[in-house]
Amino acid sequence: MPKFFLPSTAGVVGEMVRFTPEDARHIARVLRLPPGTEVRAADGRGYTYRVLLRTVTPQLVTGEVLAKEEEESEPALKIHLYQSLLKGEKMDWVLQKGTEVGIFAFQPFLSSRSVARPEPAQAGKKQNRWSRIALEAAKQSQRGIIPAVRPLATSETLPWPAGVPALVAWEGEQEKNLRQVLTAIPKPEELILVVGPEGGFARDEVEFFMDRDVLPVSLGPRILRAETAGPVTAALILYHYGEI
Ligand code: SAH
């Protein structure tokens, strides 16, 4: 069944909902679904709705909520990927693949070795672009939420909420690999994963994170490209906790 996102919390059974202008065009023009068709729509906040289409025009599509169900495709573990800014289209790739895998939210940040250094206006544009990619990937992969893309931060301004375990993937870590670190952490509700830029983290940057109780973790003897590390590690973490 096709899946759409409703603009906001749709509410209760029996209620009429209106699809986004974009989904309306898609439903009417591309899919050509007639009124009376049942579709699945998500509110982007963890609920799925079975909706019976009523009005179908390219300008306006409405439907009646038949049922509201808790979204089953969402992992119980929310992974926040703190991703160092990467060059060119590599960030797009991280956003797309990370969303497919099941990352909950993306926090891009400037690491001391990030090559790209966008101006604030440019950073805003990039954030919009990444949000768009996350939305498209969420639809395609049938996520129940649209992962949030937070505004660009720096290593110094990254948030470290109390009680949320945080890991930094660091190829300089000699002792602890991912399995060892995760085994010591009972399944959390949220987890932060920090990934470095193309040139890797400077040692003092990792030490800065460690001072904030971020645990360094090795991903093994092979070096992954910066755009590979986030999505792959997120998948491994979800697998470890039984979410894949
Ligand atoms: N330092 C290298 C590679 C950087 S890889 C260089 O100079 O080219 C980019 C990022 O991916 C790293 O900062 C780290 O966060 C992550 N990463 C890749 N392979 C890793 C590994 N084997 N162990 C831990 N982290 C790794």
Tab-separated table of C-alpha atoms and ligand atoms in Angstrom:
chain	number	residue	atom	x	y	z
A	1	MET	CA	0.000	0.000	0.000
A	2	PRO	CA	1.371	3.461	-0.764
A	3	LYS	CA	2.499	5.481	2.200
A	4	PHE	CA	2.120	9.196	2.703
A	5	PHE	CA	2.896	11.659	5.438
A	6	LEU	CA	0.124	13.792	6.838
A	7	PRO	CA	1.123	17.366	7.633
A	8	SER	CA	0.442	17.123	11.365
A	9	THR	CA	-1.082	14.819	13.927
A	10	ALA	CA	-4.179	13.618	12.197
A	11	GLY	CA	-6.131	12.840	15.314
A	12	VAL	CA	-8.933	10.395	15.738
A	13	VAL	CA	-10.887	7.789	13.851
A	14	GLY	CA	-13.684	9.318	11.807
A	15	GLU	CA	-11.869	12.603	11.340
A	16	MET	CA	-11.233	14.080	7.888
A	17	VAL	CA	-7.601	14.693	7.038
A	18	ARG	CA	-6.005	16.674	4.278
A	19	PHE	CA	-2.898	15.437	2.487
A	20	THR	CA	0.056	17.702	1.739
A	21	PRO	CA	-0.132	19.533	-1.624
A	22	GLU	CA	2.721	17.405	-2.847
A	23	ASP	CA	1.087	14.107	-1.893
A	24	ALA	CA	-2.195	15.410	-3.359
A	25	ARG	CA	-0.571	15.893	-6.753
A	26	HIS	CA	1.073	12.494	-6.474
A	27	ILE	CA	-2.160	10.718	-5.507
A	28	ALA	CA	-4.264	12.426	-8.182
A	29	ARG	CA	-1.844	12.738	-11.093
A	30	VAL	CA	0.681	9.959	-10.772
A	31	LEU	CA	-1.047	7.176	-8.845
A	32	ARG	CA	-4.535	8.221	-10.078
A	33	LEU	CA	-6.182	6.717	-7.022
A	34	PRO	CA	-9.970	7.082	-7.094
A	35	PRO	CA	-12.014	8.227	-4.090
A	36	GLY	CA	-12.823	5.200	-1.959
A	37	THR	CA	-9.244	3.877	-2.101
A	38	GLU	CA	-7.730	2.996	1.235
A	39	VAL	CA	-4.202	4.297	1.801
A	40	ARG	CA	-1.715	4.290	4.609
A	41	ALA	CA	-0.393	7.554	5.937
A	42	ALA	CA	1.974	8.372	8.775
A	43	ASP	CA	1.962	11.486	10.938
A	44	GLY	CA	5.739	11.537	11.220
A	45	ARG	CA	5.446	11.136	14.977
A	46	GLY	CA	5.082	7.415	15.313
A	47	TYR	CA	1.481	6.715	14.240
A	48	THR	CA	0.132	5.234	11.040
A	49	TYR	CA	-3.375	5.896	9.787
A	50	ARG	CA	-5.559	3.901	7.443
A	51	VAL	CA	-7.321	6.553	5.446
A	52	LEU	CA	-10.225	6.231	3.005
A	53	LEU	CA	-9.810	8.785	0.218
A	54	ARG	CA	-12.819	11.057	-0.221
A	55	THR	CA	-11.883	14.053	-2.372
A	56	VAL	CA	-9.208	13.487	-4.984
A	57	THR	CA	-8.063	16.416	-7.121
A	58	PRO	CA	-4.486	17.493	-7.901
A	59	GLN	CA	-5.085	20.533	-5.683
A	60	LEU	CA	-6.792	18.824	-2.771
A	61	VAL	CA	-6.923	15.297	-1.454
A	62	THR	CA	-8.833	14.512	1.722
A	63	GLY	CA	-9.761	11.303	3.413
A	64	GLU	CA	-11.417	9.820	6.456
A	65	VAL	CA	-9.377	8.173	9.188
A	66	LEU	CA	-10.452	4.528	9.480
A	67	ALA	CA	-7.860	3.473	12.025
A	68	LYS	CA	-4.907	4.819	13.934
A	69	GLU	CA	-2.128	2.387	14.728
A	70	GLU	CA	1.184	2.628	16.421
A	71	GLU	CA	3.926	2.537	13.826
A	72	GLU	CA	5.752	-0.770	13.889
A	73	SER	CA	8.610	0.079	11.582
A	74	GLU	CA	10.215	2.429	14.103
A	75	PRO	CA	13.056	1.117	16.239
A	76	ALA	CA	12.510	1.440	19.972
A	77	LEU	CA	16.064	2.796	20.150
A	78	LYS	CA	16.522	6.351	18.924
A	79	ILE	CA	19.948	6.887	17.415
A	80	HIS	CA	21.174	10.456	17.093
A	81	LEU	CA	23.975	10.600	14.545
A	82	TYR	CA	26.395	13.437	15.233
A	83	GLN	CA	28.013	13.567	11.823
A	84	SER	CA	31.024	15.769	11.050
A	85	LEU	CA	30.379	17.867	8.003
A	86	LEU	CA	31.626	16.095	4.887
A	87	LYS	CA	32.470	17.365	1.443
A	88	GLY	CA	30.154	17.570	-1.557
A	89	GLU	CA	27.422	15.007	-1.813
A	90	LYS	CA	28.719	12.697	0.882
A	91	MET	CA	26.365	14.226	3.447
A	92	ASP	CA	23.424	13.509	1.130
A	93	TRP	CA	24.455	9.889	1.129
A	94	VAL	CA	24.671	9.768	4.930
A	95	LEU	CA	21.210	11.308	5.223
A	96	GLN	CA	19.660	8.938	2.725
A	97	LYS	CA	21.238	5.686	3.883
A	98	GLY	CA	21.068	6.619	7.550
A	99	THR	CA	17.331	7.238	7.235
A	100	GLU	CA	16.783	3.890	5.508
A	101	VAL	CA	18.683	2.081	8.234
A	102	GLY	CA	16.616	3.707	10.994
A	103	ILE	CA	18.518	6.685	12.431
A	104	PHE	CA	16.214	8.903	14.486
A	105	ALA	CA	17.877	12.310	14.066
A	106	PHE	CA	20.916	13.855	12.420
A	107	GLN	CA	23.120	16.474	14.028
A	108	PRO	CA	25.709	17.789	11.560
A	109	PHE	CA	28.675	19.558	13.092
A	110	LEU	CA	31.942	21.194	12.139
A	111	SER	CA	34.842	19.158	13.388
A	112	SER	CA	38.287	20.741	13.609
A	113	ARG	CA	39.281	18.852	10.458
A	114	SER	CA	36.069	19.291	8.462
A	115	VAL	CA	37.151	20.497	5.039
A	116	ALA	CA	33.854	22.145	4.141
A	117	ARG	CA	33.193	25.380	6.090
A	118	PRO	CA	29.869	26.825	4.951
A	119	GLU	CA	28.688	30.367	5.706
A	120	PRO	CA	25.540	30.520	7.887
A	121	ALA	CA	23.250	31.188	4.884
A	122	GLN	CA	24.761	28.291	3.023
A	123	ALA	CA	24.454	26.091	6.107
A	124	GLY	CA	20.735	26.897	6.268
A	125	LYS	CA	20.299	25.892	2.651
A	126	LYS	CA	22.132	22.654	3.236
A	127	GLN	CA	19.959	21.896	6.238
A	128	ASN	CA	16.844	22.311	4.066
A	129	ARG	CA	18.325	20.076	1.431
A	130	TRP	CA	19.186	17.377	3.964
A	131	SER	CA	15.717	17.574	5.534
A	132	ARG	CA	14.259	17.043	2.089
A	133	ILE	CA	16.478	13.999	1.523
A	134	ALA	CA	15.476	12.585	4.925
A	135	LEU	CA	11.798	13.072	4.038
A	136	GLU	CA	12.142	11.325	0.678
A	137	ALA	CA	14.146	8.470	2.187
A	138	ALA	CA	11.619	8.139	5.043
A	139	LYS	CA	8.801	7.745	2.533
A	140	GLN	CA	10.694	5.314	0.382
A	141	SER	CA	11.771	3.139	3.296
A	142	GLN	CA	8.371	3.337	5.022
A	143	ARG	CA	9.620	4.957	8.188
A	144	GLY	CA	7.050	6.002	10.745
A	145	ILE	CA	8.875	9.248	11.441
A	146	ILE	CA	10.767	11.771	9.405
A	147	PRO	CA	14.229	12.012	10.954
A	148	ALA	CA	14.992	15.522	12.163
A	149	VAL	CA	18.008	17.308	10.726
A	150	ARG	CA	19.342	19.742	13.310
A	151	PRO	CA	21.117	23.000	12.507
A	152	LEU	CA	24.868	22.823	11.992
A	153	ALA	CA	26.772	22.832	15.315
A	154	THR	CA	30.467	22.671	16.190
A	155	SER	CA	32.323	20.136	18.346
A	156	GLU	CA	32.112	22.625	21.224
A	157	THR	CA	28.365	23.272	20.939
A	158	LEU	CA	27.173	19.667	20.545
A	159	PRO	CA	24.607	18.751	23.199
A	160	TRP	CA	25.281	15.834	25.587
A	161	PRO	CA	21.999	15.193	27.395
A	162	ALA	CA	22.428	13.506	30.779
A	163	GLY	CA	21.677	9.799	30.813
A	164	VAL	CA	22.030	9.326	27.051
A	165	PRO	CA	24.999	7.071	26.229
A	166	ALA	CA	27.295	8.532	23.602
A	167	LEU	CA	29.922	6.784	21.470
A	168	VAL	CA	32.566	8.296	19.244
A	169	ALA	CA	33.878	6.137	16.406
A	170	TRP	CA	37.619	6.605	16.542
A	171	GLU	CA	40.162	4.596	14.632
A	172	GLY	CA	42.732	5.500	17.288
A	173	GLU	CA	40.863	3.442	19.892
A	174	GLN	CA	42.960	0.334	20.519
A	175	GLU	CA	41.028	-1.431	23.237
A	176	LYS	CA	37.287	-1.374	22.896
A	177	ASN	CA	35.369	-2.424	19.819
A	178	LEU	CA	31.693	-1.807	19.189
A	179	ARG	CA	30.470	-5.111	20.564
A	180	GLN	CA	32.406	-4.698	23.804
A	181	VAL	CA	31.136	-1.174	24.337
A	182	LEU	CA	27.513	-2.031	23.524
A	183	THR	CA	27.542	-5.145	25.693
A	184	ALA	CA	28.304	-2.909	28.673
A	185	ILE	CA	25.302	-0.654	27.932
A	186	PRO	CA	21.826	-2.087	28.671
A	187	LYS	CA	19.468	-1.242	25.809
A	188	PRO	CA	18.908	2.501	26.075
A	189	GLU	CA	16.001	4.529	24.708
A	190	GLU	CA	18.394	6.885	22.988
A	191	LEU	CA	21.998	6.746	21.954
A	192	ILE	CA	24.390	9.256	20.403
A	193	LEU	CA	26.897	8.181	17.772
A	194	VAL	CA	29.663	10.586	16.739
A	195	VAL	CA	31.455	10.132	13.407
A	196	GLY	CA	34.455	12.077	12.172
A	197	PRO	CA	35.322	13.788	8.892
A	198	GLU	CA	37.363	12.493	5.937
A	199	GLY	CA	40.666	13.175	7.673
A	200	GLY	CA	39.535	11.647	10.962
A	201	PHE	CA	39.351	13.331	14.369
A	202	ALA	CA	42.259	15.195	15.898
A	203	ARG	CA	43.264	13.487	19.153
A	204	ASP	CA	42.427	16.533	21.279
A	205	GLU	CA	38.951	16.613	19.788
A	206	VAL	CA	38.363	13.016	20.878
A	207	GLU	CA	39.729	13.921	24.314
A	208	PHE	CA	37.295	16.833	24.468
A	209	PHE	CA	34.465	14.361	23.810
A	210	MET	CA	35.813	11.883	26.350
A	211	ASP	CA	35.799	14.625	28.990
A	212	ARG	CA	32.053	14.731	28.337
A	213	ASP	CA	31.712	10.991	28.988
A	214	VAL	CA	31.618	10.057	25.318
A	215	LEU	CA	33.020	6.535	24.911
A	216	PRO	CA	35.581	5.967	22.156
A	217	VAL	CA	34.920	2.880	20.077
A	218	SER	CA	36.837	1.068	17.356
A	219	LEU	CA	34.952	-0.224	14.323
A	220	GLY	CA	37.592	-2.836	13.709
A	221	PRO	CA	40.772	-3.163	11.682
A	222	ARG	CA	39.417	-1.743	8.426
A	223	ILE	CA	38.981	1.982	7.971
A	224	LEU	CA	35.550	2.940	6.713
A	225	ARG	CA	35.044	6.046	4.662
A	226	ALA	CA	33.570	8.901	6.624
A	227	GLU	CA	30.221	8.608	4.800
A	228	THR	CA	30.062	4.844	5.381
A	229	ALA	CA	30.801	4.801	9.107
A	230	GLY	CA	27.559	6.418	10.348
A	231	PRO	CA	24.960	4.337	8.494
A	232	VAL	CA	26.913	1.083	8.946
A	233	THR	CA	27.508	1.615	12.659
A	234	ALA	CA	23.902	2.636	13.205
A	235	ALA	CA	22.817	-0.628	11.559
A	236	LEU	CA	25.177	-2.596	13.789
A	237	ILE	CA	23.882	-0.864	16.906
A	238	LEU	CA	20.256	-1.547	15.950
A	239	TYR	CA	21.157	-5.148	15.210
A	240	HIS	CA	22.914	-5.531	18.546
A	241	TYR	CA	19.778	-4.418	20.387
A	242	GLY	CA	17.458	-6.624	18.337
A	243	GLU	CA	15.962	-3.909	16.169
A	244	ILE	CA	16.954	-5.339	12.783
B	1	SAH	N1	41.870	8.766	10.009
B	1	SAH	C1	41.603	8.291	8.714
B	1	SAH	C2	40.163	7.867	8.391
B	1	SAH	C3	39.009	8.678	8.822
B	1	SAH	S1	37.568	7.730	8.574
B	1	SAH	C4	42.220	9.162	7.676
B	1	SAH	O1	43.091	9.897	8.031
B	1	SAH	O2	41.862	9.086	6.509
B	1	SAH	C5	36.287	8.840	8.987
B	1	SAH	C6	35.577	8.558	10.282
B	1	SAH	O3	34.942	7.297	10.231
B	1	SAH	C7	36.470	8.521	11.490
B	1	SAH	O4	36.692	9.796	12.039
B	1	SAH	C8	35.683	7.626	12.435
B	1	SAH	O5	34.676	8.372	13.101
B	1	SAH	C9	35.021	6.640	11.504
B	1	SAH	N2	35.783	5.398	11.309
B	1	SAH	C10	36.119	4.828	10.123
B	1	SAH	N3	36.745	3.656	10.301
B	1	SAH	C11	36.810	3.450	11.631
B	1	SAH	C12	37.342	2.397	12.449
B	1	SAH	N4	37.920	1.329	11.939
B	1	SAH	N5	37.199	2.530	13.791
B	1	SAH	C13	36.617	3.599	14.338
B	1	SAH	N6	36.116	4.631	13.620
B	1	SAH	C14	36.200	4.562	12.294
